[in-house]
Each structure stands twice: as structure tokens, then as C-alpha cells.
PDB file of C-alpha atoms in Angstrom:
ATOM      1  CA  UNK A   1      -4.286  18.133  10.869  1.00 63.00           C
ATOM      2  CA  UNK A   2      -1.568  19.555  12.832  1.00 83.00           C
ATOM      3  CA  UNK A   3       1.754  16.713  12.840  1.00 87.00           C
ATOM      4  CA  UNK A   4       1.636  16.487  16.645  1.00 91.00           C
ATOM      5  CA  UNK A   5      -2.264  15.782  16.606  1.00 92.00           C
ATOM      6  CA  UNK A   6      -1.578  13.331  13.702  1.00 94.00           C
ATOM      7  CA  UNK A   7       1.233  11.460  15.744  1.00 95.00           C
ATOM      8  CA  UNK A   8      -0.527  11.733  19.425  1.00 95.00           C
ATOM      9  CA  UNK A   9      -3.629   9.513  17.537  1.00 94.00           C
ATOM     10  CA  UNK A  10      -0.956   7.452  15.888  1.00 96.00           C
ATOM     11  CA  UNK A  11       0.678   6.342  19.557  1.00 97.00           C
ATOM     12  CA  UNK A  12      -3.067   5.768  21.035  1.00 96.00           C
ATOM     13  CA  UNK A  13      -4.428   3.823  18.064  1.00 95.00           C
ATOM     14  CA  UNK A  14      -1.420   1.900  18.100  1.00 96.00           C
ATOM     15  CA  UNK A  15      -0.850   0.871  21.341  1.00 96.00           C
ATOM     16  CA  UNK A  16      -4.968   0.272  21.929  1.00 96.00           C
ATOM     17  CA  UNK A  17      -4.529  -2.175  18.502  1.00 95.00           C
ATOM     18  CA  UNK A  18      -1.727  -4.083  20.390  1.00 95.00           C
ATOM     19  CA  UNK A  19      -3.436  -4.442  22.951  1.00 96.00           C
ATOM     20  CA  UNK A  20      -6.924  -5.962  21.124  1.00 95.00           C
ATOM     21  CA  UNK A  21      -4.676  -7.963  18.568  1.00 95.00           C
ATOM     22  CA  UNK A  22      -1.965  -9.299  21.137  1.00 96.00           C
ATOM     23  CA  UNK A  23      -3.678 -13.005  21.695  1.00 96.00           C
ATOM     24  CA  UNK A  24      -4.448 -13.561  17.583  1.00 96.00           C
ATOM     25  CA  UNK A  25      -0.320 -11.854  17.071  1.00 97.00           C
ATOM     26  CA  UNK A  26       1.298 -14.804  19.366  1.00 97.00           C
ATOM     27  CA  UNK A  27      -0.964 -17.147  17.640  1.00 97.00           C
ATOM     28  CA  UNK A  28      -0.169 -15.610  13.931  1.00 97.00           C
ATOM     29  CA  UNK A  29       3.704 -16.407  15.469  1.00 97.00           C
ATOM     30  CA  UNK A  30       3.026 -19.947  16.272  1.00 97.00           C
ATOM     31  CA  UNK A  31       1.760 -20.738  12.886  1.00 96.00           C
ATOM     32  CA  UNK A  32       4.132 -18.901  10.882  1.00 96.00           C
ATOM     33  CA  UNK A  33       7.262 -20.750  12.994  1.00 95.00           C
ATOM     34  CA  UNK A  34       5.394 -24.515  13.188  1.00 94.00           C
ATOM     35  CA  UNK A  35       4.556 -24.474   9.011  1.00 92.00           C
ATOM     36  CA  UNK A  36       7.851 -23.360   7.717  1.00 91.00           C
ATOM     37  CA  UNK A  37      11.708 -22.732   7.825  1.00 92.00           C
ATOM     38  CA  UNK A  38      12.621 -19.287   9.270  1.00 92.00           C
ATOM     39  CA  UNK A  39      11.880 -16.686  11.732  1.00 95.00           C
ATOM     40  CA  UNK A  40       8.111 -15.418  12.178  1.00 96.00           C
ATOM     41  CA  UNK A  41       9.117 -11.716  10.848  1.00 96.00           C
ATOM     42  CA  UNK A  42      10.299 -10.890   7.951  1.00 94.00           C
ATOM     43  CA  UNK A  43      12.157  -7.472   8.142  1.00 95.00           C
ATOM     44  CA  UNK A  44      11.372  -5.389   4.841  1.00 93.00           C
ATOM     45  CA  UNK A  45      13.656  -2.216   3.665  1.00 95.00           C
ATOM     46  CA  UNK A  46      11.263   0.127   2.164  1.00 96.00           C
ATOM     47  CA  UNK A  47      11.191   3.309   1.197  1.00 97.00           C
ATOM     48  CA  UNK A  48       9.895   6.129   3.888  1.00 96.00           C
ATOM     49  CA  UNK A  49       9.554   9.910   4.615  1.00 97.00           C
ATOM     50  CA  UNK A  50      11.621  11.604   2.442  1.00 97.00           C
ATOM     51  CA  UNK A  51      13.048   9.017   0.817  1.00 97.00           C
ATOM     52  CA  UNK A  52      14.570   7.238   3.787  1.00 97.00           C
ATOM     53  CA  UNK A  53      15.165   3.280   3.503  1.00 97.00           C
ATOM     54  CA  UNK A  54      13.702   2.376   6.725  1.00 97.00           C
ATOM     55  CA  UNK A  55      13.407  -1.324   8.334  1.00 97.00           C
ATOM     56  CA  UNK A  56       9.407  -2.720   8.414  1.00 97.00           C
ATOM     57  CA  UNK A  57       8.405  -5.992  10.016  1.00 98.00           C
ATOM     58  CA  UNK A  58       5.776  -8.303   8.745  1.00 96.00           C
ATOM     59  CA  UNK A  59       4.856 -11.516   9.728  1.00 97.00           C
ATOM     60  CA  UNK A  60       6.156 -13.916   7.179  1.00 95.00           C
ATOM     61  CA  UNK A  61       3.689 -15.132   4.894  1.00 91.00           C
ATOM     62  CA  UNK A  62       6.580 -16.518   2.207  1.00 89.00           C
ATOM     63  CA  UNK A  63       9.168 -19.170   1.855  1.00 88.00           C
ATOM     64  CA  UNK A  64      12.582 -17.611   2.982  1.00 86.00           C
ATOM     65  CA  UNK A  65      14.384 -18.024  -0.057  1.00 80.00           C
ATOM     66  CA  UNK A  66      11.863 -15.675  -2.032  1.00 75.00           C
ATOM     67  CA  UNK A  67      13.407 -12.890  -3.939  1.00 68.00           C
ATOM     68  CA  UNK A  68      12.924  -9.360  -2.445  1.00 67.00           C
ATOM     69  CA  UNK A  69      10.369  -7.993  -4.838  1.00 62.00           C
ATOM     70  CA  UNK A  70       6.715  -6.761  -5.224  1.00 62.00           C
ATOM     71  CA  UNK A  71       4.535  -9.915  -5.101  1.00 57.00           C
ATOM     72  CA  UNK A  72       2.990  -9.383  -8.432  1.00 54.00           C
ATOM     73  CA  UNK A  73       6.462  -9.582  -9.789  1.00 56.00           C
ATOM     74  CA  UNK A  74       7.949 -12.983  -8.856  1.00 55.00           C
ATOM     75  CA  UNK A  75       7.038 -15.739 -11.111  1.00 57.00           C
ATOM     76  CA  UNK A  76       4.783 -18.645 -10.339  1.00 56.00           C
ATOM     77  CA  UNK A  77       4.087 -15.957  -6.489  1.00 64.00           C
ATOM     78  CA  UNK A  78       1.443 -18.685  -5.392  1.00 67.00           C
ATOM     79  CA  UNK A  79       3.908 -21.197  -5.360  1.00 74.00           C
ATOM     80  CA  UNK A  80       6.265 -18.637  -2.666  1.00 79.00           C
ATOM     81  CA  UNK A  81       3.615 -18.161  -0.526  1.00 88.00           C
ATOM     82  CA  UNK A  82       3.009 -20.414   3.013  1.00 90.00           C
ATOM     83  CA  UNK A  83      -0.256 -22.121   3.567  1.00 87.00           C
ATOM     84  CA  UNK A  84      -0.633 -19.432   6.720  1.00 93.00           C
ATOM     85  CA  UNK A  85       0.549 -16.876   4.456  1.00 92.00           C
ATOM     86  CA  UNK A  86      -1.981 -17.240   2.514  1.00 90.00           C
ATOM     87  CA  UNK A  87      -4.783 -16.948   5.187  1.00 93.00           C
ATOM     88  CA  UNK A  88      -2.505 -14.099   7.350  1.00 94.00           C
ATOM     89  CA  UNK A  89      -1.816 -11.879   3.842  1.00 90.00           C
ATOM     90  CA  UNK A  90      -6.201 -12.385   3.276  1.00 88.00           C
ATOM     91  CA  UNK A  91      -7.077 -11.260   6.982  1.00 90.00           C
ATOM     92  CA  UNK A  92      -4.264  -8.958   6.779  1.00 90.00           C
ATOM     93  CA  UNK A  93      -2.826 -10.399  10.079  1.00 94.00           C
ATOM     94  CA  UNK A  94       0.841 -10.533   8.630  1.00 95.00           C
ATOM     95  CA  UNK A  95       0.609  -6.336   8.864  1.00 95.00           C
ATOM     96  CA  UNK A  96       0.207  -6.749  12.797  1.00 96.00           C
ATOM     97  CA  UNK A  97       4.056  -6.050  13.460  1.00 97.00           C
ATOM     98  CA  UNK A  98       3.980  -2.612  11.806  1.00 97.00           C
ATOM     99  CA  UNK A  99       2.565  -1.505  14.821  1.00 97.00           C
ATOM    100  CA  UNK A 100       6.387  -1.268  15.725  1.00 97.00           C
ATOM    101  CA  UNK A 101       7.170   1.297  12.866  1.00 97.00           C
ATOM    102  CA  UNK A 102       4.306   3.371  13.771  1.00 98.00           C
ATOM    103  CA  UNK A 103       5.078   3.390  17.084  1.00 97.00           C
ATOM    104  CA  UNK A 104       8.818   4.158  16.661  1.00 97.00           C
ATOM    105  CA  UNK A 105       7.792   7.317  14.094  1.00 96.00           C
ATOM    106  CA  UNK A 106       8.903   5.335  11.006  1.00 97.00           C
ATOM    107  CA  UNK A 107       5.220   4.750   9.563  1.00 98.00           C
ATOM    108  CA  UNK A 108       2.097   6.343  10.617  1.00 97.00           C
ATOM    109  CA  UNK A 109      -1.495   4.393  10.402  1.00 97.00           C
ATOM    110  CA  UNK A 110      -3.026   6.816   7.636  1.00 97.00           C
ATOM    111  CA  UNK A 111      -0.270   7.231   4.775  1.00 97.00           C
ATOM    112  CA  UNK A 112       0.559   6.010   1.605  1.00 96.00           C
ATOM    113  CA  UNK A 113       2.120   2.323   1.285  1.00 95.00           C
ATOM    114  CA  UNK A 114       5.919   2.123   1.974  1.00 96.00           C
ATOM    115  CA  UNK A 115       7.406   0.986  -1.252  1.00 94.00           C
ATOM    116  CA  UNK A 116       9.995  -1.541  -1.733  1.00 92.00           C
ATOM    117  CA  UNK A 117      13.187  -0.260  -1.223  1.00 91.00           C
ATOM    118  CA  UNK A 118      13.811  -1.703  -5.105  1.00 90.00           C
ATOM    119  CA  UNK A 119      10.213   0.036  -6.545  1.00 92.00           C
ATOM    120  CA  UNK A 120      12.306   2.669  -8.685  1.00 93.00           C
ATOM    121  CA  UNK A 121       8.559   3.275 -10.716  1.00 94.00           C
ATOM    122  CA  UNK A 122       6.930   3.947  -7.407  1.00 95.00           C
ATOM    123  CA  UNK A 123       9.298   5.818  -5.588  1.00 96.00           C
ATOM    124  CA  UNK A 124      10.009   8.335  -8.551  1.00 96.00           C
ATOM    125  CA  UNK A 125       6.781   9.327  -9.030  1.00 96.00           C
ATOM    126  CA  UNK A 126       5.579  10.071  -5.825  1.00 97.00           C
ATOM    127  CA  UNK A 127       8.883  12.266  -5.560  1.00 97.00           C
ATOM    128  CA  UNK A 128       7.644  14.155  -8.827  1.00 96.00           C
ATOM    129  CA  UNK A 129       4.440  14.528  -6.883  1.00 95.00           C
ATOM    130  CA  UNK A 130       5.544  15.613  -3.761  1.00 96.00           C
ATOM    131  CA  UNK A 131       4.310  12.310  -2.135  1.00 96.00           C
ATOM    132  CA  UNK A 132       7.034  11.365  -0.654  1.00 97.00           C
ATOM    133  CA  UNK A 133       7.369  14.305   1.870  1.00 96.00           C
ATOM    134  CA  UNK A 134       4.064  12.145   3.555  1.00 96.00           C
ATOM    135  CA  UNK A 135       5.187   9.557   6.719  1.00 97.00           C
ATOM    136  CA  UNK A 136       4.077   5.983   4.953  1.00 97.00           C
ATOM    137  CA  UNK A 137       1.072   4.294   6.662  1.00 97.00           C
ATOM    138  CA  UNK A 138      -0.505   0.757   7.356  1.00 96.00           C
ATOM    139  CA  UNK A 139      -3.356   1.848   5.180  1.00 96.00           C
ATOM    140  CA  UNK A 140      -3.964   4.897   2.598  1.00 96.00           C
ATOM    141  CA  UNK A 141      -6.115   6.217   0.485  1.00 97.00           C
ATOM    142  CA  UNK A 142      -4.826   4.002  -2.505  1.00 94.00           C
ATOM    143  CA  UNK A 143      -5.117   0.983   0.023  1.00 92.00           C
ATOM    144  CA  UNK A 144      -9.188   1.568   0.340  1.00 94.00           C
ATOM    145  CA  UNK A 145      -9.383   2.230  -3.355  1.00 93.00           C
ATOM    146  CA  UNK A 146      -7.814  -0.237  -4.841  1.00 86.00           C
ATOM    147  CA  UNK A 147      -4.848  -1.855  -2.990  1.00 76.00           C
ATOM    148  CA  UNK A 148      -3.349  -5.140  -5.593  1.00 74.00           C
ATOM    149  CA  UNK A 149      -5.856  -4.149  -7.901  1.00 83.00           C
ATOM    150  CA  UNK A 150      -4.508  -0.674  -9.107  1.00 90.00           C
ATOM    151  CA  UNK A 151      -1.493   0.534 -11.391  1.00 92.00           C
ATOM    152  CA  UNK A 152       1.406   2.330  -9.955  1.00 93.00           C
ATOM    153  CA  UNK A 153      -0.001   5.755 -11.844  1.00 95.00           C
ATOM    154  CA  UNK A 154      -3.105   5.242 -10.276  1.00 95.00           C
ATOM    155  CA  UNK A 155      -1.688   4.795  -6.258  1.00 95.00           C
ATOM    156  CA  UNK A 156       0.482   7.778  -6.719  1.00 96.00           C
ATOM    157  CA  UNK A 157      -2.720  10.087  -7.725  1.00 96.00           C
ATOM    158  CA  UNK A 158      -4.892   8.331  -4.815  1.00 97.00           C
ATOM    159  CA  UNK A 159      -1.531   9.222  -2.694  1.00 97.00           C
ATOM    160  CA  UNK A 160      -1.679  12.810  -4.058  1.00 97.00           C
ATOM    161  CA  UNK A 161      -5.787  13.007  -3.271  1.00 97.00           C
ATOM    162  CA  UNK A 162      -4.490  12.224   0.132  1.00 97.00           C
ATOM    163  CA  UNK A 163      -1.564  14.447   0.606  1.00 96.00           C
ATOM    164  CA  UNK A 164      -4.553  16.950  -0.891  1.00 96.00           C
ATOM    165  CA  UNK A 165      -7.116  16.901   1.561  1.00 96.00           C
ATOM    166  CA  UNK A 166      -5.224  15.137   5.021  1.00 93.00           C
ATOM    167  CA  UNK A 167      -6.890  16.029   8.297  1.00 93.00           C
ATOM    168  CA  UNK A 168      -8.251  13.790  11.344  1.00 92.00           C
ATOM    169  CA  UNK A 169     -11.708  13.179   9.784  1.00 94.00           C
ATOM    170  CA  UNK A 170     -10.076  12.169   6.705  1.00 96.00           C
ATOM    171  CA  UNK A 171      -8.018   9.481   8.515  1.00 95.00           C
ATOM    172  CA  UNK A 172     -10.463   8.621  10.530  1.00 94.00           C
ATOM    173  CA  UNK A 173     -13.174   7.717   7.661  1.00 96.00           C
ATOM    174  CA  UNK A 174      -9.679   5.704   6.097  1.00 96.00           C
ATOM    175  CA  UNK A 175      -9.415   3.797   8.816  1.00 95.00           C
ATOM    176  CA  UNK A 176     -13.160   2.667   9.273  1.00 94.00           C
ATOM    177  CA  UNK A 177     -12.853   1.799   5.239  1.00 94.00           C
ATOM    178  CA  UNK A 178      -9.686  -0.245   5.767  1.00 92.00           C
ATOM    179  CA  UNK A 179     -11.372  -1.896   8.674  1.00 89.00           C
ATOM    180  CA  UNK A 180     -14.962  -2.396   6.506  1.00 89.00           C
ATOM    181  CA  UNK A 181     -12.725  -3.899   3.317  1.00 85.00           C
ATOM    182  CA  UNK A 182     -10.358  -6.215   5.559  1.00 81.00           C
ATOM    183  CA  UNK A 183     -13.678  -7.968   6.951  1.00 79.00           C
ATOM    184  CA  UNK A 184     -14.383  -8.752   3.742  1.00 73.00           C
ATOM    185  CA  UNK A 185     -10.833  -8.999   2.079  1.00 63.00           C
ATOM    186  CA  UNK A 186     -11.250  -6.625  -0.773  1.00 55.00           C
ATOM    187  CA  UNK A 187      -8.912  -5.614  -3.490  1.00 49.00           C
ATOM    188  CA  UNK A 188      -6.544  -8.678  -1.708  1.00 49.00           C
ATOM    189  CA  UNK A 189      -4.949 -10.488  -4.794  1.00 47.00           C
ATOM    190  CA  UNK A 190      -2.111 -12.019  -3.366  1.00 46.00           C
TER     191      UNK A 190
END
């Protein structure tokens, strides 16, 4: 898939998804702001194209005094997590705001994961594989095969599989999976 292709359906998808997801985003908003301190995004630094620390927004689905780390990480990470971040992280509502990234060039929808800006394991060995050359997206290859439920080894080769064999079918048959497992929550263990 040619990069100009691959960012024309990025724009379109994204601004149609705004569009359909606009009402159930100012309602996500409401919740997050009426059941807890703090603003309704929480602005991420992650890791992007080459390396680059970019911003991402998220609704917030945690406390605001929760330590800047992968979720699997923090100790006790039921007890940071809102009641509506519990239900936004399962629908994968709190994701809504990335729309933003992809729409300023930062992210694209089809891509690996952005990693935490502090996800030295991650980050190194997707640059040994040549993953990190790849825009990050909403939703990957690793996201449909696995998503909480795989080891950092694991992504990086789904990552690679993707790098491997990219085109517009490819992402197209990603997105209908992501779409399919959200419904349904899969591979969601946080």
C-alpha cells in the first residue's frame, strides 16, 4: 500500500468514526468528569514513528495520581482504575480521542500499539526489528491476536508479520477483526 493511499483512508475513516461516535464521545466525557477528580483526557507520551515521543489522548479511565506505567505493571491496577474506566477500557470507548493523533499524522488506524514512552523492552525490540520505522495505530495485528494477553516477544513478531505483509486489504480485514473482538471484548484484561 502506497503511504499516500494508506494516509488518504486514514483521514476518511477517521473523520467518518467521529462523526458515528460523536454523541457516545460527549457522553464518555460526562462520565469520566461527574465520577472522578481530573480532566476527561489523559494525555499519554508514547513512543511513535521512528522513535519519536509523541503526545496521545485517551479518555481517562484511572485515578489521576496513578503512576505512568503499563497497566499490568502497577500494583493492586484494579484498585487505579474508575468505575467508568472500567466499562470505557472494556468497550474500548476511552481510545475514541486518538482519532486526534491519526488525524494530525501522529498515529495511523492500522499499526502497531504506541508504547509507553518508559517501555525500554518494547521499544528496543521493535527497533532491532525494524518495527519502529511503522506509524503506530489504534489497532494492529498484535491487537487482534492477542492484545493484554500476549508477551512483549510475541507483539513485536505479530508487529513484524505486519510490517511483512501491509497493504489495504490487510488493514482492512484488521479493522473488521478489531471491530468483531471489541463487540465482544476479547483479549481485554484490564
Amino acid at each position: 500500500m502506497t503511504a499516500m493511499l494508506k494516509r488518504l483512508t486514514d483521514i476518511v475513516l477517521s473523520l467518518i468514526v467521529a462523526v458515528i461516535f460523536l454523541i457516545p464521545a460527549i457522553l464518555v466525557w460526562i462520565a469520566v468528569r461527574a465520577t472522578s477528580p481530573g480532566p476527561a483526557i489523559y494525555w499519554s507520551d508514547r513512543v511513535g514513528r521512528d522513535n519519536q515521543i509523541f503526545r496521545m489522548p485517551k479518555f481517562r479511565s484511572m485515578y489521576i495520581d496513578t503512576p505512568a506505567v503499563a497497566t499490568h505493571l502497577l500494583q493492586q491496577n484494579a484498585s487505579h482504575i474508575t468505575p467508568v474506566g472500567r466499562f470505557i477500557r472494556k468497550t474500548s470507548l476511552d481510545e475514541i480521542p486518538q482519532l486526534w493523533s491519526i488525524l494530525t499524522g501522529e498515529m495511523s488506524i492500522v499499526g502497531p500499539r504506541p508504547a509507553l514512552f518508559n517501555q525500554d523492552d518494547l521499544v528496543a525490540l521493535r527497533t532491532e526489528c525494524g518495527v519502529h520505522r511503522l506509524r503506530p495505530g489504534l489497532t494492529g495485528w498484535a491487537q487482534v491476536n492477542g492484545r493484554d494477553e500476549i508477551s512483549i516477544p510475541d507483539k513485536v513478531a505479530l508487529d513484524a508479520v505486519y510490517m511483512q505483509r501491509q497493504s489495504f486489504w490487510f488493514d482492512l480485514y484488521i479493522i473488521g477483526m478489531t471491530a468483531q473482538r471489541v463487540l465482544v471484548s476479547k483479549g481485554v484484561s484490564h
